[in-house]
JSON list of N, CA and C in Angstrom, two decimals:
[
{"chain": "A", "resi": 466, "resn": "UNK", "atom": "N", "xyz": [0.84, -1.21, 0.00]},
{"chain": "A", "resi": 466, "resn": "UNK", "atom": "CA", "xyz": [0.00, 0.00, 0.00]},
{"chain": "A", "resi": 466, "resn": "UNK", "atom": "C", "xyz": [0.87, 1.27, 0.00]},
{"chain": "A", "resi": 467, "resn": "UNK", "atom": "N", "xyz": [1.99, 1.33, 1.07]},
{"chain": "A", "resi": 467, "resn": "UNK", "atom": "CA", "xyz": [2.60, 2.70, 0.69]},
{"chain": "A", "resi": 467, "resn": "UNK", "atom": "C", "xyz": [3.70, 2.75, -0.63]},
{"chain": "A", "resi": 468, "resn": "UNK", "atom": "N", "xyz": [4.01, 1.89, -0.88]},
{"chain": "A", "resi": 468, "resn": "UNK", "atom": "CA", "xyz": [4.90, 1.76, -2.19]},
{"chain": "A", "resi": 468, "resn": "UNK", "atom": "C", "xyz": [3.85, 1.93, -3.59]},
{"chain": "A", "resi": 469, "resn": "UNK", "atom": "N", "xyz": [2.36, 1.77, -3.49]},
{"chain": "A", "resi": 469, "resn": "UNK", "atom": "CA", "xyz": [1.79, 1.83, -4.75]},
{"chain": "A", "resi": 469, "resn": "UNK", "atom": "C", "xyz": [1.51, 3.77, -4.28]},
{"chain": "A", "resi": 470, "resn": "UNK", "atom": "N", "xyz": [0.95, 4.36, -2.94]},
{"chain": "A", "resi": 470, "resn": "UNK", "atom": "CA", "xyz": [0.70, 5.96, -2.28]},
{"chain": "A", "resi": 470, "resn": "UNK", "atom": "C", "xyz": [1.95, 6.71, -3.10]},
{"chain": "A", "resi": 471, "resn": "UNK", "atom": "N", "xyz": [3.27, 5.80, -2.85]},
{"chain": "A", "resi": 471, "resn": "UNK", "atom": "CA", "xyz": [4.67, 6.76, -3.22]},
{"chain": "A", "resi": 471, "resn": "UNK", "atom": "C", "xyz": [4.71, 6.61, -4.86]},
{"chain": "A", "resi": 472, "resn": "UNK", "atom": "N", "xyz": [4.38, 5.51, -5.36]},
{"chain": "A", "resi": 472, "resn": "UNK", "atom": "CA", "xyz": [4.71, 5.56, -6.72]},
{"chain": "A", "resi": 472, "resn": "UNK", "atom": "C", "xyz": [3.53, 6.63, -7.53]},
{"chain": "A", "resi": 473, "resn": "UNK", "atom": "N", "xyz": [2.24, 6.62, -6.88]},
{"chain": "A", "resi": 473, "resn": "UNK", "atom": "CA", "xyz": [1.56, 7.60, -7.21]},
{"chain": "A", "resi": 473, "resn": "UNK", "atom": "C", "xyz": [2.01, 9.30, -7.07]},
{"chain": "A", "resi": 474, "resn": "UNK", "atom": "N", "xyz": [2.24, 9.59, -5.99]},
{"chain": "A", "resi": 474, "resn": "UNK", "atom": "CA", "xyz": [2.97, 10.87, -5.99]},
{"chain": "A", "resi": 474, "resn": "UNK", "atom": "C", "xyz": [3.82, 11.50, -6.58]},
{"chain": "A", "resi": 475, "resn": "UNK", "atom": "N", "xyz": [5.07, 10.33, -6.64]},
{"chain": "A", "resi": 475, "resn": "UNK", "atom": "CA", "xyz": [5.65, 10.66, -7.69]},
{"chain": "A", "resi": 475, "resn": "UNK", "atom": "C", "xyz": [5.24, 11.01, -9.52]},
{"chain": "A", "resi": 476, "resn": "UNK", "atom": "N", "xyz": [4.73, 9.75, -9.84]},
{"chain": "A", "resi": 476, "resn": "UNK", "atom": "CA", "xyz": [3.81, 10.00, -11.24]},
{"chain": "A", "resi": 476, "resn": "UNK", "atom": "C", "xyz": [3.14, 11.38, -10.89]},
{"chain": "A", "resi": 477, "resn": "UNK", "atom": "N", "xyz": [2.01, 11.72, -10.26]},
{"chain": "A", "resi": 477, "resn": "UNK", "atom": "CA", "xyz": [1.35, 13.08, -10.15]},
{"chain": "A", "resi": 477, "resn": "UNK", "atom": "C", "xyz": [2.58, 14.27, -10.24]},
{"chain": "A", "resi": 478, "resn": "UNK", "atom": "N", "xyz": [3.40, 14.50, -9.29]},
{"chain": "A", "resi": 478, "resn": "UNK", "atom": "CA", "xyz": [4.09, 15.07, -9.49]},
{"chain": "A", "resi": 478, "resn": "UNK", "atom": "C", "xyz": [5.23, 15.63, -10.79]},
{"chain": "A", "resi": 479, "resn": "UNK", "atom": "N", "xyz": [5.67, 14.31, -11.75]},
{"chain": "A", "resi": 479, "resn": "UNK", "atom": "CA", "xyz": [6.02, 14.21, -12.74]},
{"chain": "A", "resi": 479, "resn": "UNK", "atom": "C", "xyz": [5.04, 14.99, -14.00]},
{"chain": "A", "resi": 480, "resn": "UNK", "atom": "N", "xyz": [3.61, 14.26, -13.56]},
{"chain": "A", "resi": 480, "resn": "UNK", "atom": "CA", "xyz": [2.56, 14.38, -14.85]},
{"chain": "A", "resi": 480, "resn": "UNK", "atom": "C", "xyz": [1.97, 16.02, -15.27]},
{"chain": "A", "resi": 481, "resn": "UNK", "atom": "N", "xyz": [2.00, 16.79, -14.25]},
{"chain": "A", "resi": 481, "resn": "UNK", "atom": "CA", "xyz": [1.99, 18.04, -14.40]},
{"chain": "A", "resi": 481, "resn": "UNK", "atom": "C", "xyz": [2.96, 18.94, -14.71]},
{"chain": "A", "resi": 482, "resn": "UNK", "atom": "N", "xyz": [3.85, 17.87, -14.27]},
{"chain": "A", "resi": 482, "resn": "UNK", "atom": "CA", "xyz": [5.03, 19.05, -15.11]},
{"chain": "A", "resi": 482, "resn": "UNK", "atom": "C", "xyz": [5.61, 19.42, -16.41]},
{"chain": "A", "resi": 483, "resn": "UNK", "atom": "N", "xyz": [5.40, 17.98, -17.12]},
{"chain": "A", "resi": 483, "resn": "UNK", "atom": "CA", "xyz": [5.67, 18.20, -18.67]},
{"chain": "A", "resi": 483, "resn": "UNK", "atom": "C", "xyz": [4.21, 18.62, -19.04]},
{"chain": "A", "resi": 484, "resn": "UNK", "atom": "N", "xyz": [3.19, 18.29, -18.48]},
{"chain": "A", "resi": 484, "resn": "UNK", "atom": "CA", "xyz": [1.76, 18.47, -19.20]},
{"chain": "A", "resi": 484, "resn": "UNK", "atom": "C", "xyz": [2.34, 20.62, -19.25]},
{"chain": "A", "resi": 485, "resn": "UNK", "atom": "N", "xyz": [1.67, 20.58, -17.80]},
{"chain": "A", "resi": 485, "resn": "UNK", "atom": "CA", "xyz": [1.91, 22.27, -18.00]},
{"chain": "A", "resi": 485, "resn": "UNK", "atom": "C", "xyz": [3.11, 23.20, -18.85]},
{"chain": "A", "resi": 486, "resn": "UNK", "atom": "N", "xyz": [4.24, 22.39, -19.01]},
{"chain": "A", "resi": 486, "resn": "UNK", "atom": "CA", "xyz": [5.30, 22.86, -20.05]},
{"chain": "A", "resi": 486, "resn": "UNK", "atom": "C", "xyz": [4.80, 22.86, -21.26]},
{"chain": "A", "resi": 487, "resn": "UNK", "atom": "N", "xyz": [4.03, 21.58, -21.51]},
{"chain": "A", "resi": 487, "resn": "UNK", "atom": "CA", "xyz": [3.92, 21.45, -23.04]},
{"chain": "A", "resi": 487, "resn": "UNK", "atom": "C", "xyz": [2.34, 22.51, -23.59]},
{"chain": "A", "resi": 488, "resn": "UNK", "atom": "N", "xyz": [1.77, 22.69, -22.27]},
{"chain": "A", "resi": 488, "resn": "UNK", "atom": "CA", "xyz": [0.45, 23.58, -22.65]},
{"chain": "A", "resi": 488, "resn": "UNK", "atom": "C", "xyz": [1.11, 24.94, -23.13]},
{"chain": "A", "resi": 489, "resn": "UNK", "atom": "N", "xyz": [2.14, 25.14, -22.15]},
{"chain": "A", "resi": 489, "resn": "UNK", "atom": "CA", "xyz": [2.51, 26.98, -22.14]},
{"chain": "A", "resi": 489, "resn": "UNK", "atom": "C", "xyz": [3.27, 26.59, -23.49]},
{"chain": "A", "resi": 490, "resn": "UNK", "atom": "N", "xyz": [4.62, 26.04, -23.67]},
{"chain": "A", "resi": 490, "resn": "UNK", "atom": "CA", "xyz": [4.92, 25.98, -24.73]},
{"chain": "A", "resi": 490, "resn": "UNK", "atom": "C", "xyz": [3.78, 26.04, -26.29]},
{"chain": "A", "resi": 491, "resn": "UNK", "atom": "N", "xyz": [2.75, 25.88, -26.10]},
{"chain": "A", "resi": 491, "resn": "UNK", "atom": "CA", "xyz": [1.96, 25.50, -27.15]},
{"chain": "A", "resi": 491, "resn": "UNK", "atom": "C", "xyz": [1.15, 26.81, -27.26]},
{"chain": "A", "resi": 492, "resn": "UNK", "atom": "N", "xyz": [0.46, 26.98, -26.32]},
{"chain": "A", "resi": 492, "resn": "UNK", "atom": "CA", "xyz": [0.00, 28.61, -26.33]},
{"chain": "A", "resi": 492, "resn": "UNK", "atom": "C", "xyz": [0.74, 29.85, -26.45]},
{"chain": "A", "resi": 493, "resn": "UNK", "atom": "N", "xyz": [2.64, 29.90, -25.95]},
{"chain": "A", "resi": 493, "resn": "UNK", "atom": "CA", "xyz": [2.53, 30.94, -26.17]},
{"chain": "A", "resi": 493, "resn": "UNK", "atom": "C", "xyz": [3.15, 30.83, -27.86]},
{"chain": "A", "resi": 494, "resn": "UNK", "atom": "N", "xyz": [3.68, 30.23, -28.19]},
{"chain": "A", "resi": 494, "resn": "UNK", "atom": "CA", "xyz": [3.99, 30.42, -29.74]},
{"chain": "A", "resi": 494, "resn": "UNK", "atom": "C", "xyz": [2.79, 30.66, -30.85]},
{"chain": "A", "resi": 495, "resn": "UNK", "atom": "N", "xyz": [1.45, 29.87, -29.95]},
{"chain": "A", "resi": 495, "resn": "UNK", "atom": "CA", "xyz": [0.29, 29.72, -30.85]},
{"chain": "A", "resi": 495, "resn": "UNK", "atom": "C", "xyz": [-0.47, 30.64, -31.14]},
{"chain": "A", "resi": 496, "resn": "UNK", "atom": "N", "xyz": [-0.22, 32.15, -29.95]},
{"chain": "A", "resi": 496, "resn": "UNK", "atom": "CA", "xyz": [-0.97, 33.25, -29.37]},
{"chain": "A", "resi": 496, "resn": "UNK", "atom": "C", "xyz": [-0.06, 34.31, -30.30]},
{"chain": "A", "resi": 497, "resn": "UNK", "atom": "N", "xyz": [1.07, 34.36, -30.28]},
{"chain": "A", "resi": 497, "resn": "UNK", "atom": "CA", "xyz": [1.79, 35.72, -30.76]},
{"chain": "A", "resi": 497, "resn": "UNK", "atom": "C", "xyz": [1.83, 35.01, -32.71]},
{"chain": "A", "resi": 498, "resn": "UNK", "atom": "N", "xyz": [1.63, 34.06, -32.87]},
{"chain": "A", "resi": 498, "resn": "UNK", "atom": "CA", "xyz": [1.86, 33.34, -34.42]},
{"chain": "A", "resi": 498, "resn": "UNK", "atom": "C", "xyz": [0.91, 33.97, -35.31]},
{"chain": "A", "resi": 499, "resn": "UNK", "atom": "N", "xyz": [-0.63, 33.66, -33.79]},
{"chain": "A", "resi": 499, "resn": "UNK", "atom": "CA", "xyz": [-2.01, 34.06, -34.36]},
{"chain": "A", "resi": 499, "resn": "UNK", "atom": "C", "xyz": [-2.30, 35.45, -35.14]},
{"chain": "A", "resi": 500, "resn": "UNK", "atom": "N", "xyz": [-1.49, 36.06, -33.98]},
{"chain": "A", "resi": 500, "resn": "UNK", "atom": "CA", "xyz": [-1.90, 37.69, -33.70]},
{"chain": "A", "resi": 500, "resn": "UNK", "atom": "C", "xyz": [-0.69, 38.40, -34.78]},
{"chain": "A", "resi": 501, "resn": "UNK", "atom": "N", "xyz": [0.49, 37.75, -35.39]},
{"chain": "A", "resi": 501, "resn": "UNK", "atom": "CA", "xyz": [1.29, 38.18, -36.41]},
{"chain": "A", "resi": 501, "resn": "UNK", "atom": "C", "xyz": [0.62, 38.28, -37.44]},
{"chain": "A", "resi": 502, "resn": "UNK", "atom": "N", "xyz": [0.07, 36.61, -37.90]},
{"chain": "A", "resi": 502, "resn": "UNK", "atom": "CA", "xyz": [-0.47, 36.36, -38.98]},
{"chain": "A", "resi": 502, "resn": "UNK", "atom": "C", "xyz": [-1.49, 37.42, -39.53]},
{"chain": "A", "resi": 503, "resn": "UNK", "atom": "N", "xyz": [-2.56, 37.66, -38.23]},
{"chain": "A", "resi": 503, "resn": "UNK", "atom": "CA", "xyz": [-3.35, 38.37, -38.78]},
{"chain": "A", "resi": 503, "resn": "UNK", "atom": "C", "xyz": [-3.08, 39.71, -39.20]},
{"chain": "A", "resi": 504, "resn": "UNK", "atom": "N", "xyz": [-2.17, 40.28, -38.57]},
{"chain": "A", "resi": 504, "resn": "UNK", "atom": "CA", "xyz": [-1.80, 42.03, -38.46]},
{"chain": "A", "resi": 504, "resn": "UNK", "atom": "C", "xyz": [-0.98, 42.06, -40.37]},
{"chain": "A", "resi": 505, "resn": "UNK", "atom": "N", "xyz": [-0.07, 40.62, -40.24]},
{"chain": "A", "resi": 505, "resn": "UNK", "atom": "CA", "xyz": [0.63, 40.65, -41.61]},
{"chain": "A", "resi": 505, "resn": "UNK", "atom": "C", "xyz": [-0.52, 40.56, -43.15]},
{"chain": "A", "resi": 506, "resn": "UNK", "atom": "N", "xyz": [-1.44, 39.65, -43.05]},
{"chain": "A", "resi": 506, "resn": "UNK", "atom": "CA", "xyz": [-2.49, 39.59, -43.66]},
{"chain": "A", "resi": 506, "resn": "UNK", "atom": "C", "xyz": [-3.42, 40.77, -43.82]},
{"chain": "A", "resi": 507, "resn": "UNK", "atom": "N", "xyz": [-3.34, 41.50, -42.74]},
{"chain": "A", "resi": 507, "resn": "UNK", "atom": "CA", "xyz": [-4.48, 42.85, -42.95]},
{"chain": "A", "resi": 507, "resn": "UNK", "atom": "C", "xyz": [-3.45, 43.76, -43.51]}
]
């Protein structure tokens, strides 16, 4: 039981961290790309 508690924590701990890297990474290139495109296009 505490070896499956610790292996969980760890995973949780791990799983948010690339998740939330890979969100910001993705939004902010996706946000200033958006907002170029359009200003270059108009």
């Amino acid at each position: 039981m505490p070896l499956i508690k610790g292996n969980f924590n760890e995973t949780q701990q791990c799983d948010p961290s690339p998740k939330i890297n890979e969100i910001i990474a993705s939004t902010e290139p996706s946000r200033p790309t958006a907002q170029l495109t359009s200003t270059d296009t108009f």
